[in-house]
Amino acid sequence: MSKKITLSVIKADVGGYVGHSSVHPELLEKARSMLSGSPLLIDYHVTHVGDDINLILTHEAGCDNEEIHKLTWETFLACTDLAKRMKLYGAGQDLLSDAFSGNIKGMGPGVAEMEFEERKSEPVVIFMADKTEPGAWNFPSYKMFADPFNTAGLVIDPKMHNGFNFDVRDLVKHRKVVFSCPEDIYDMLVFIGAPGRFCIKSVYHRDTGEICSTSSTQRLNLMAGRYIGKDDPVMIVRTQSGFPALGEVLEPFANPHLVSGWMRGSHSGPLMPVGLDNNNPTRFDGPPRATALGFQLAEGKLQGPQDFFKDPSYDKARETANEIAQYLRRLGPFEPHRLHLDEMEYTSMPEVSEKLKSRFVDLL
Ligand code: F6R
Ligand code: MG
Ligand code: MG
């Protein structure tokens, strides 16, 4: 039996370059220098999507490990110091506290972690998105693990024919429920079709109980009680040999779905799959975008990445996303481009209502 490896993806926006569009290369270098040589880690990879720095780490310390979380907290603090000196935009925006409290969860950064026994061969994909929210993964996760029109293996691979269990979180009431699919699909869709509140946290193989995917489910705006930044999410997915094939995991992104989080966290837009070279949101601070990096693990060593959405087979998806974006932008301040009142992260409603209160007349 091989030893257990933990794969942690921890991300934060600690300052944008320029505005909220990207991360300055010096911040990425700073993050690398903080992680380099750490005796806690087997390996690491530092990257960014939009204005978020993503730390991809492998180690043997398990999930929620205090030392690992402290290392990432200190890395983000060092990057924040640099961002402040460089006067980068919104420096330190995702760090909600000055003092580390033992677990980075709840302190601002997004966290997705899983511990597993490395298989004979362990292909994994790290999905990272900007200008959206954790529920953005609901639709693709459902397609990967429960939709036979997406994942042929659900029908024709005996190793996955029994389906998957979905751990779904209620972000408002802080509770969870597990759905066994395919039986529970209709019930589950009642909840996960509302991605602003219900998020698929993790997916497990039903026969073996093995973890297949996990995502970050922080809601920074709710945690802080006010808007600070979006909770641009990450998700780890293990693929092949009884899990969905790599191509089945990537397939849902061929049809860009609408997500919340574009401009001021208050608009919906298509989630555009992009390669690393194109992951700097621009138009109307977007459109929201997702990157997928693949690694083959070898005793925890991260061999990669493969930049999947760079592939020309996603050109059509980008074209579709841009068409949808073009259409939605014409709606300007009208719903459904602008989010419903209770979903917007920016609003002038209280001030404007106060100003106009004498002009409102009750109707009999
Ligand atoms: C931030 C984001 C942006 C900002 C917008 C306004 O991740 O998505 O759309 O919300 O640029 O930013 P401020 O209020 O900082 O000027
Ligand atoms: Mg930002
Ligand atoms: Mg961001």
CSV table of C-alpha atoms and ligand atoms in Angstrom, one decimal:
chain,number,residue,atom,x,y,z
A,1,MET,CA,0.0,0.0,0.0
A,2,SER,CA,1.5,3.3,-1.0
A,3,LYS,CA,1.5,6.3,1.4
A,4,LYS,CA,-1.1,9.0,1.4
A,5,ILE,CA,-0.5,12.2,-0.4
A,6,THR,CA,-2.3,15.5,0.2
A,7,LEU,CA,-2.9,17.8,-2.7
A,8,SER,CA,-3.8,21.3,-1.6
A,9,VAL,CA,-4.8,24.2,-3.8
A,10,ILE,CA,-4.9,27.5,-1.8
A,11,LYS,CA,-5.6,30.8,-3.5
A,12,ALA,CA,-6.0,34.5,-2.7
A,13,ASP,CA,-6.2,37.8,-4.4
A,14,VAL,CA,-3.5,39.9,-2.7
A,15,GLY,CA,-3.3,42.7,-5.2
A,16,GLY,CA,-4.1,43.1,-8.9
A,17,TYR,CA,-2.0,44.2,-11.9
A,18,VAL,CA,-3.5,46.2,-13.6
A,19,GLY,CA,-6.8,46.8,-11.6
A,20,HIS,CA,-8.4,43.4,-11.0
A,21,SER,CA,-7.1,41.9,-14.2
A,22,SER,CA,-4.0,39.9,-13.4
A,23,VAL,CA,-1.1,39.2,-11.0
A,24,HIS,CA,2.3,40.9,-11.3
A,25,PRO,CA,5.1,38.4,-12.1
A,26,GLU,CA,7.1,39.6,-9.1
A,27,LEU,CA,4.4,38.5,-6.8
A,28,LEU,CA,4.5,35.0,-8.4
A,29,GLU,CA,8.2,35.0,-7.9
A,30,LYS,CA,7.8,36.0,-4.3
A,31,ALA,CA,5.4,33.2,-3.7
A,32,ARG,CA,7.8,30.7,-5.3
A,33,SER,CA,10.6,31.9,-3.1
A,34,MET,CA,8.5,31.5,0.0
A,35,LEU,CA,7.6,27.9,-0.8
A,36,SER,CA,10.9,26.9,-2.3
A,37,GLY,CA,12.9,24.6,-0.1
A,38,SER,CA,10.1,24.2,2.5
A,39,PRO,CA,10.7,20.9,4.3
A,40,LEU,CA,6.9,20.6,4.7
A,41,LEU,CA,6.3,20.2,1.0
A,42,ILE,CA,7.0,17.4,-1.5
A,43,ASP,CA,6.4,19.8,-4.4
A,44,TYR,CA,4.7,23.0,-5.4
A,45,HIS,CA,3.5,24.9,-8.4
A,46,VAL,CA,2.6,28.6,-8.3
A,47,THR,CA,0.3,30.1,-11.0
A,48,HIS,CA,-2.4,32.6,-11.3
A,49,VAL,CA,-5.8,33.0,-13.0
A,50,GLY,CA,-6.8,36.6,-13.3
A,51,ASP,CA,-6.0,38.5,-10.1
A,52,ASP,CA,-5.7,35.4,-8.0
A,53,ILE,CA,-2.5,33.6,-7.0
A,54,ASN,CA,-2.9,29.9,-6.8
A,55,LEU,CA,-0.6,27.7,-4.8
A,56,ILE,CA,-0.7,24.1,-5.8
A,57,LEU,CA,1.0,22.0,-3.1
A,58,THR,CA,1.7,18.3,-2.4
A,59,HIS,CA,2.7,17.0,1.0
A,60,GLU,CA,2.0,14.2,3.5
A,61,ALA,CA,0.5,16.4,6.3
A,62,GLY,CA,-3.2,15.8,5.5
A,63,CYS,CA,-6.0,18.2,5.0
A,64,ASP,CA,-6.4,21.2,7.3
A,65,ASN,CA,-2.8,21.0,8.5
A,66,GLU,CA,-1.9,24.0,10.6
A,67,GLU,CA,1.7,24.1,9.4
A,68,ILE,CA,0.8,23.9,5.7
A,69,HIS,CA,-1.9,26.6,6.1
A,70,LYS,CA,0.6,28.8,8.0
A,71,LEU,CA,3.1,28.4,5.2
A,72,THR,CA,0.5,29.6,2.7
A,73,TRP,CA,-0.7,32.4,4.9
A,74,GLU,CA,2.9,33.6,5.3
A,75,THR,CA,3.3,33.4,1.6
A,76,PHE,CA,0.3,35.5,0.9
A,77,LEU,CA,1.4,38.0,3.6
A,78,ALA,CA,4.8,38.3,1.9
A,79,CYS,CA,3.1,38.8,-1.4
A,80,THR,CA,0.8,41.4,0.2
A,81,ASP,CA,3.8,43.4,1.6
A,82,LEU,CA,5.3,43.4,-1.9
A,83,ALA,CA,2.0,44.3,-3.5
A,84,LYS,CA,1.6,47.3,-1.1
A,85,ARG,CA,5.1,48.5,-1.8
A,86,MET,CA,4.4,48.3,-5.5
A,87,LYS,CA,1.0,50.0,-5.0
A,88,LEU,CA,-0.7,47.1,-6.8
A,89,TYR,CA,-4.5,47.3,-6.8
A,90,GLY,CA,-6.5,46.2,-3.8
A,91,ALA,CA,-3.3,44.9,-2.0
A,92,GLY,CA,-4.2,42.4,0.7
A,93,GLN,CA,-7.9,42.4,-0.3
A,94,ASP,CA,-8.5,38.7,0.5
A,95,LEU,CA,-6.7,38.6,3.8
A,96,LEU,CA,-9.3,39.2,6.5
A,97,SER,CA,-7.0,39.3,9.5
A,98,ASP,CA,-3.5,40.2,10.6
A,99,ALA,CA,-3.0,37.1,12.8
A,100,PHE,CA,-3.0,33.5,11.7
A,101,SER,CA,-5.5,31.5,13.6
A,102,GLY,CA,-4.5,27.9,12.9
A,103,ASN,CA,-6.5,27.3,9.8
A,104,ILE,CA,-6.5,29.4,6.7
A,105,LYS,CA,-10.1,28.6,6.0
A,106,GLY,CA,-12.4,31.5,7.0
A,107,MET,CA,-9.5,33.9,6.8
A,108,GLY,CA,-10.1,34.9,3.2
A,109,PRO,CA,-8.1,32.6,0.9
A,110,GLY,CA,-9.9,29.8,-0.9
A,111,VAL,CA,-9.0,26.2,-0.1
A,112,ALA,CA,-9.5,22.9,-1.9
A,113,GLU,CA,-7.6,19.9,-0.4
A,114,MET,CA,-7.8,16.1,-0.8
A,115,GLU,CA,-5.8,13.3,0.7
A,116,PHE,CA,-5.6,10.0,-1.1
A,117,GLU,CA,-3.4,7.0,-1.8
A,118,GLU,CA,-1.6,7.7,-5.1
A,119,ARG,CA,-2.8,5.1,-7.7
A,120,LYS,CA,-0.5,3.3,-10.0
A,121,SER,CA,-0.8,6.4,-12.1
A,122,GLU,CA,-2.4,9.5,-10.8
A,123,PRO,CA,-3.6,12.1,-13.4
A,124,VAL,CA,-5.2,15.1,-11.8
A,125,VAL,CA,-6.7,18.4,-13.1
A,126,ILE,CA,-6.7,21.6,-11.2
A,127,PHE,CA,-9.5,24.0,-12.3
A,128,MET,CA,-9.1,27.6,-11.4
A,129,ALA,CA,-11.6,30.4,-12.2
A,130,ASP,CA,-11.7,34.2,-11.9
A,131,LYS,CA,-14.7,36.6,-11.7
A,132,THR,CA,-17.1,34.0,-10.4
A,133,GLU,CA,-18.1,32.0,-7.4
A,134,PRO,CA,-17.7,28.5,-6.0
A,135,GLY,CA,-21.1,27.3,-7.4
A,136,ALA,CA,-19.7,27.9,-10.9
A,137,TRP,CA,-18.4,24.3,-10.6
A,138,ASN,CA,-21.8,22.8,-10.0
A,139,PHE,CA,-22.8,22.6,-13.6
A,140,PRO,CA,-19.5,21.0,-14.9
A,141,SER,CA,-19.2,18.7,-11.9
A,142,TYR,CA,-22.7,17.4,-12.5
A,143,LYS,CA,-21.9,16.8,-16.1
A,144,MET,CA,-18.6,15.0,-15.3
A,145,PHE,CA,-20.0,12.7,-12.6
A,146,ALA,CA,-23.7,12.3,-13.3
A,147,ASP,CA,-24.5,13.1,-17.0
A,148,PRO,CA,-24.2,10.1,-19.3
A,149,PHE,CA,-24.4,12.5,-22.3
A,150,ASN,CA,-21.1,14.0,-21.1
A,151,THR,CA,-19.5,11.0,-19.5
A,152,ALA,CA,-19.7,7.9,-21.6
A,153,GLY,CA,-18.1,5.9,-18.8
A,154,LEU,CA,-21.2,6.2,-16.7
A,155,VAL,CA,-22.9,3.9,-19.3
A,156,ILE,CA,-20.1,1.7,-20.7
A,157,ASP,CA,-17.4,1.5,-18.0
A,158,PRO,CA,-18.3,-1.2,-15.4
A,159,LYS,CA,-15.9,0.6,-13.0
A,160,MET,CA,-18.1,3.6,-12.8
A,161,HIS,CA,-21.5,2.3,-13.7
A,162,ASN,CA,-22.8,2.5,-10.1
A,163,GLY,CA,-22.3,6.2,-10.0
A,164,PHE,CA,-21.0,8.8,-7.6
A,165,ASN,CA,-21.9,10.4,-4.2
A,166,PHE,CA,-22.1,14.2,-4.1
A,167,ASP,CA,-21.4,16.1,-0.9
A,168,VAL,CA,-23.4,19.3,-1.3
A,169,ARG,CA,-23.0,22.3,1.0
A,170,ASP,CA,-25.6,24.9,1.9
A,171,LEU,CA,-23.5,28.0,2.1
A,172,VAL,CA,-26.1,30.0,3.9
A,173,LYS,CA,-27.2,27.6,6.6
A,174,HIS,CA,-23.8,25.9,7.0
A,175,ARG,CA,-25.0,22.3,6.5
A,176,LYS,CA,-24.4,19.5,4.1
A,177,VAL,CA,-26.3,16.7,2.4
A,178,VAL,CA,-25.0,13.7,0.5
A,179,PHE,CA,-26.8,12.6,-2.8
A,180,SER,CA,-26.2,9.2,-4.3
A,181,CYS,CA,-26.4,9.5,-8.1
A,182,PRO,CA,-28.0,8.4,-10.3
A,183,GLU,CA,-30.9,7.7,-8.0
A,184,ASP,CA,-30.9,11.1,-6.4
A,185,ILE,CA,-30.3,13.2,-9.5
A,186,TYR,CA,-33.7,14.9,-9.6
A,187,ASP,CA,-33.5,15.7,-5.9
A,188,MET,CA,-30.0,17.0,-6.1
A,189,LEU,CA,-30.8,19.2,-9.1
A,190,VAL,CA,-33.4,21.0,-7.0
A,191,PHE,CA,-30.5,22.3,-4.9
A,192,ILE,CA,-27.4,22.5,-7.1
A,193,GLY,CA,-29.4,24.4,-9.8
A,194,ALA,CA,-29.1,27.3,-7.3
A,195,PRO,CA,-25.3,27.7,-7.3
A,196,GLY,CA,-25.3,30.9,-5.3
A,197,ARG,CA,-26.4,29.0,-2.3
A,198,PHE,CA,-25.7,25.2,-2.8
A,199,CYS,CA,-22.3,24.0,-3.9
A,200,ILE,CA,-20.9,20.6,-4.7
A,201,LYS,CA,-18.0,20.4,-2.3
A,202,SER,CA,-16.7,16.9,-3.1
A,203,VAL,CA,-17.6,13.8,-5.2
A,204,TYR,CA,-16.8,10.2,-4.1
A,205,HIS,CA,-16.7,7.0,-6.0
A,206,ARG,CA,-19.7,4.9,-4.8
A,207,ASP,CA,-18.0,1.5,-5.0
A,208,THR,CA,-14.7,2.4,-3.5
A,209,GLY,CA,-15.5,5.5,-1.5
A,210,GLU,CA,-12.5,7.2,-3.0
A,211,ILE,CA,-12.5,11.0,-3.3
A,212,CYS,CA,-12.7,12.1,-7.0
A,213,SER,CA,-13.1,15.8,-6.7
A,214,THR,CA,-13.2,18.7,-4.3
A,215,SER,CA,-13.6,22.4,-4.5
A,216,SER,CA,-13.3,25.6,-2.5
A,217,THR,CA,-16.6,26.8,-1.1
A,218,GLN,CA,-15.7,30.0,0.8
A,219,ARG,CA,-18.0,32.9,0.4
A,220,LEU,CA,-15.8,35.8,1.1
A,221,ASN,CA,-18.5,38.3,0.9
A,222,LEU,CA,-20.7,36.5,3.5
A,223,MET,CA,-17.7,35.7,5.7
A,224,ALA,CA,-16.7,39.3,6.0
A,225,GLY,CA,-20.3,40.5,6.3
A,226,ARG,CA,-19.6,43.0,3.6
A,227,TYR,CA,-18.1,42.9,0.1
A,228,ILE,CA,-14.3,42.5,0.0
A,229,GLY,CA,-13.6,40.4,-3.1
A,230,LYS,CA,-15.0,37.5,-5.0
A,231,ASP,CA,-14.4,34.0,-3.9
A,232,ASP,CA,-13.0,32.9,-7.3
A,233,PRO,CA,-13.0,29.2,-6.9
A,234,VAL,CA,-10.7,26.2,-7.5
A,235,MET,CA,-11.4,22.6,-7.9
A,236,ILE,CA,-9.3,19.4,-7.9
A,237,VAL,CA,-10.4,16.5,-10.0
A,238,ARG,CA,-8.8,13.0,-10.2
A,239,THR,CA,-9.3,11.3,-13.6
A,240,GLN,CA,-9.1,7.9,-15.4
A,241,SER,CA,-9.3,4.3,-14.2
A,242,GLY,CA,-12.8,4.3,-12.7
A,243,PHE,CA,-13.0,8.0,-12.5
A,244,PRO,CA,-14.2,10.1,-15.5
A,245,ALA,CA,-11.5,10.1,-18.3
A,246,LEU,CA,-9.5,13.3,-18.7
A,247,GLY,CA,-11.6,14.2,-21.8
A,248,GLU,CA,-14.9,13.6,-19.9
A,249,VAL,CA,-13.6,15.9,-17.2
A,250,LEU,CA,-12.8,18.7,-19.7
A,251,GLU,CA,-15.9,18.2,-21.9
A,252,PRO,CA,-18.4,20.3,-19.9
A,253,PHE,CA,-16.4,23.4,-20.6
A,254,ALA,CA,-17.0,23.1,-24.3
A,255,ASN,CA,-20.4,24.7,-23.8
A,256,PRO,CA,-19.8,27.8,-21.7
A,257,HIS,CA,-22.5,28.1,-19.0
A,258,LEU,CA,-23.6,31.3,-17.3
A,259,VAL,CA,-22.1,32.1,-13.9
A,260,SER,CA,-22.3,35.0,-11.4
A,261,GLY,CA,-19.5,37.3,-10.6
A,262,TRP,CA,-18.7,39.4,-13.7
A,263,MET,CA,-18.1,43.2,-13.2
A,264,ARG,CA,-18.3,44.2,-9.5
A,265,GLY,CA,-19.5,40.6,-8.6
A,266,SER,CA,-22.9,41.8,-9.7
A,267,HIS,CA,-23.3,40.4,-13.3
A,268,SER,CA,-23.7,37.1,-14.9
A,269,GLY,CA,-21.7,36.0,-17.9
A,270,PRO,CA,-20.3,33.0,-19.7
A,271,LEU,CA,-17.5,31.0,-18.1
A,272,MET,CA,-14.9,31.1,-20.8
A,273,PRO,CA,-12.3,28.3,-20.9
A,274,VAL,CA,-8.8,29.8,-21.6
A,275,GLY,CA,-5.2,28.8,-21.6
A,276,LEU,CA,-2.7,30.4,-19.2
A,277,ASP,CA,-1.7,33.0,-21.8
A,278,ASN,CA,-5.3,34.3,-21.9
A,279,ASN,CA,-6.3,34.3,-18.3
A,280,ASN,CA,-6.4,38.0,-17.7
A,281,PRO,CA,-10.0,39.2,-17.6
A,282,THR,CA,-10.4,42.5,-19.6
A,283,ARG,CA,-13.7,43.2,-21.2
A,284,PHE,CA,-16.0,44.6,-18.6
A,285,ASP,CA,-13.5,43.0,-16.1
A,286,GLY,CA,-14.2,39.6,-17.7
A,287,PRO,CA,-15.8,37.6,-19.1
A,288,PRO,CA,-15.4,35.2,-16.2
A,289,ARG,CA,-12.8,32.6,-17.1
A,290,ALA,CA,-11.6,29.1,-16.2
A,291,THR,CA,-8.2,27.5,-16.6
A,292,ALA,CA,-7.5,23.7,-16.3
A,293,LEU,CA,-4.0,22.5,-15.5
A,294,GLY,CA,-3.1,18.8,-15.6
A,295,PHE,CA,-0.4,17.0,-13.6
A,296,GLN,CA,0.7,13.4,-13.4
A,297,LEU,CA,1.7,12.8,-9.8
A,298,ALA,CA,4.7,10.6,-9.0
A,299,GLU,CA,5.1,10.1,-5.2
A,300,GLY,CA,3.7,13.5,-4.8
A,301,LYS,CA,5.9,15.2,-7.4
A,302,LEU,CA,3.9,17.4,-9.7
A,303,GLN,CA,4.8,16.5,-13.3
A,304,GLY,CA,3.3,19.2,-15.5
A,305,PRO,CA,1.4,21.3,-16.0
A,306,GLN,CA,-0.5,20.6,-19.2
A,307,ASP,CA,-2.5,23.7,-20.1
A,308,PHE,CA,-5.6,22.0,-21.4
A,309,PHE,CA,-7.8,24.9,-22.5
A,310,LYS,CA,-5.1,26.3,-24.7
A,311,ASP,CA,-6.1,23.5,-27.1
A,312,PRO,CA,-7.8,24.6,-30.4
A,313,SER,CA,-10.7,22.3,-29.6
A,314,TYR,CA,-11.8,25.0,-27.1
A,315,ASP,CA,-11.7,27.8,-29.7
A,316,LYS,CA,-15.4,27.2,-30.5
A,317,ALA,CA,-16.2,27.5,-26.8
A,318,ARG,CA,-14.4,30.8,-26.6
A,319,GLU,CA,-16.2,32.0,-29.7
A,320,THR,CA,-19.6,31.0,-28.1
A,321,ALA,CA,-18.6,32.6,-24.8
A,322,ASN,CA,-17.8,35.9,-26.6
A,323,GLU,CA,-21.1,35.8,-28.5
A,324,ILE,CA,-23.0,35.3,-25.2
A,325,ALA,CA,-21.0,38.1,-23.7
A,326,GLN,CA,-21.8,40.4,-26.5
A,327,TYR,CA,-25.5,39.7,-26.2
A,328,LEU,CA,-25.6,40.1,-22.4
A,329,ARG,CA,-23.6,43.3,-22.5
A,330,ARG,CA,-26.3,44.9,-24.5
A,331,LEU,CA,-28.7,44.4,-21.6
A,332,GLY,CA,-26.5,46.8,-19.6
A,333,PRO,CA,-28.0,47.4,-16.1
A,334,PHE,CA,-31.0,45.1,-16.7
A,335,GLU,CA,-31.5,41.6,-15.3
A,336,PRO,CA,-30.6,38.9,-16.0
A,337,HIS,CA,-27.2,40.4,-17.0
A,338,ARG,CA,-27.2,42.3,-13.8
A,339,LEU,CA,-27.8,39.9,-10.9
A,340,HIS,CA,-30.9,39.9,-8.8
A,341,LEU,CA,-30.9,42.4,-6.0
A,342,ASP,CA,-30.0,39.9,-3.3
A,343,GLU,CA,-27.1,38.5,-5.3
A,344,MET,CA,-25.2,41.7,-6.1
A,345,GLU,CA,-22.0,42.4,-4.3
A,346,TYR,CA,-22.2,46.1,-5.0
A,347,THR,CA,-25.4,48.1,-4.5
A,348,SER,CA,-26.4,51.7,-4.2
A,349,MET,CA,-30.0,50.7,-3.3
A,350,PRO,CA,-29.9,51.8,0.4
A,351,GLU,CA,-28.5,55.3,-0.4
A,352,VAL,CA,-30.8,55.8,-3.5
A,353,SER,CA,-33.8,54.6,-1.5
A,354,GLU,CA,-33.0,57.0,1.3
A,355,LYS,CA,-32.6,59.9,-1.0
A,356,LEU,CA,-35.9,59.2,-2.8
A,357,LYS,CA,-38.0,58.2,0.2
A,358,SER,CA,-40.1,61.3,0.2
A,359,ARG,CA,-41.0,60.8,-3.4
A,360,PHE,CA,-42.4,57.3,-2.9
A,361,VAL,CA,-46.1,57.4,-2.4
A,362,ASP,CA,-48.1,54.4,-0.9
A,363,LEU,CA,-50.8,53.2,-3.3
A,364,LEU,CA,-54.1,52.6,-1.7
B,1,F6R,C1,-12.9,42.3,-8.7
B,1,F6R,C2,-13.8,42.5,-9.9
B,1,F6R,C3,-14.0,43.8,-10.5
B,1,F6R,C4,-14.3,44.9,-9.5
B,1,F6R,C5,-14.4,46.3,-10.2
B,1,F6R,C6,-14.6,47.4,-9.3
B,1,F6R,O1,-12.5,41.0,-8.6
B,1,F6R,O2,-14.3,41.6,-10.3
B,1,F6R,O3,-15.0,43.7,-11.5
B,1,F6R,O4,-15.4,44.6,-8.7
B,1,F6R,O5,-13.3,46.5,-11.0
B,1,F6R,O6,-13.5,47.4,-8.4
B,1,F6R,P1,-13.2,48.6,-7.4
B,1,F6R,O7,-14.5,48.7,-6.5
B,1,F6R,O8,-12.1,48.0,-6.6
B,1,F6R,O9,-13.0,49.8,-8.1
B,2,MG,MG,-9.0,41.8,-7.2
B,3,MG,MG,-10.2,37.4,-8.7
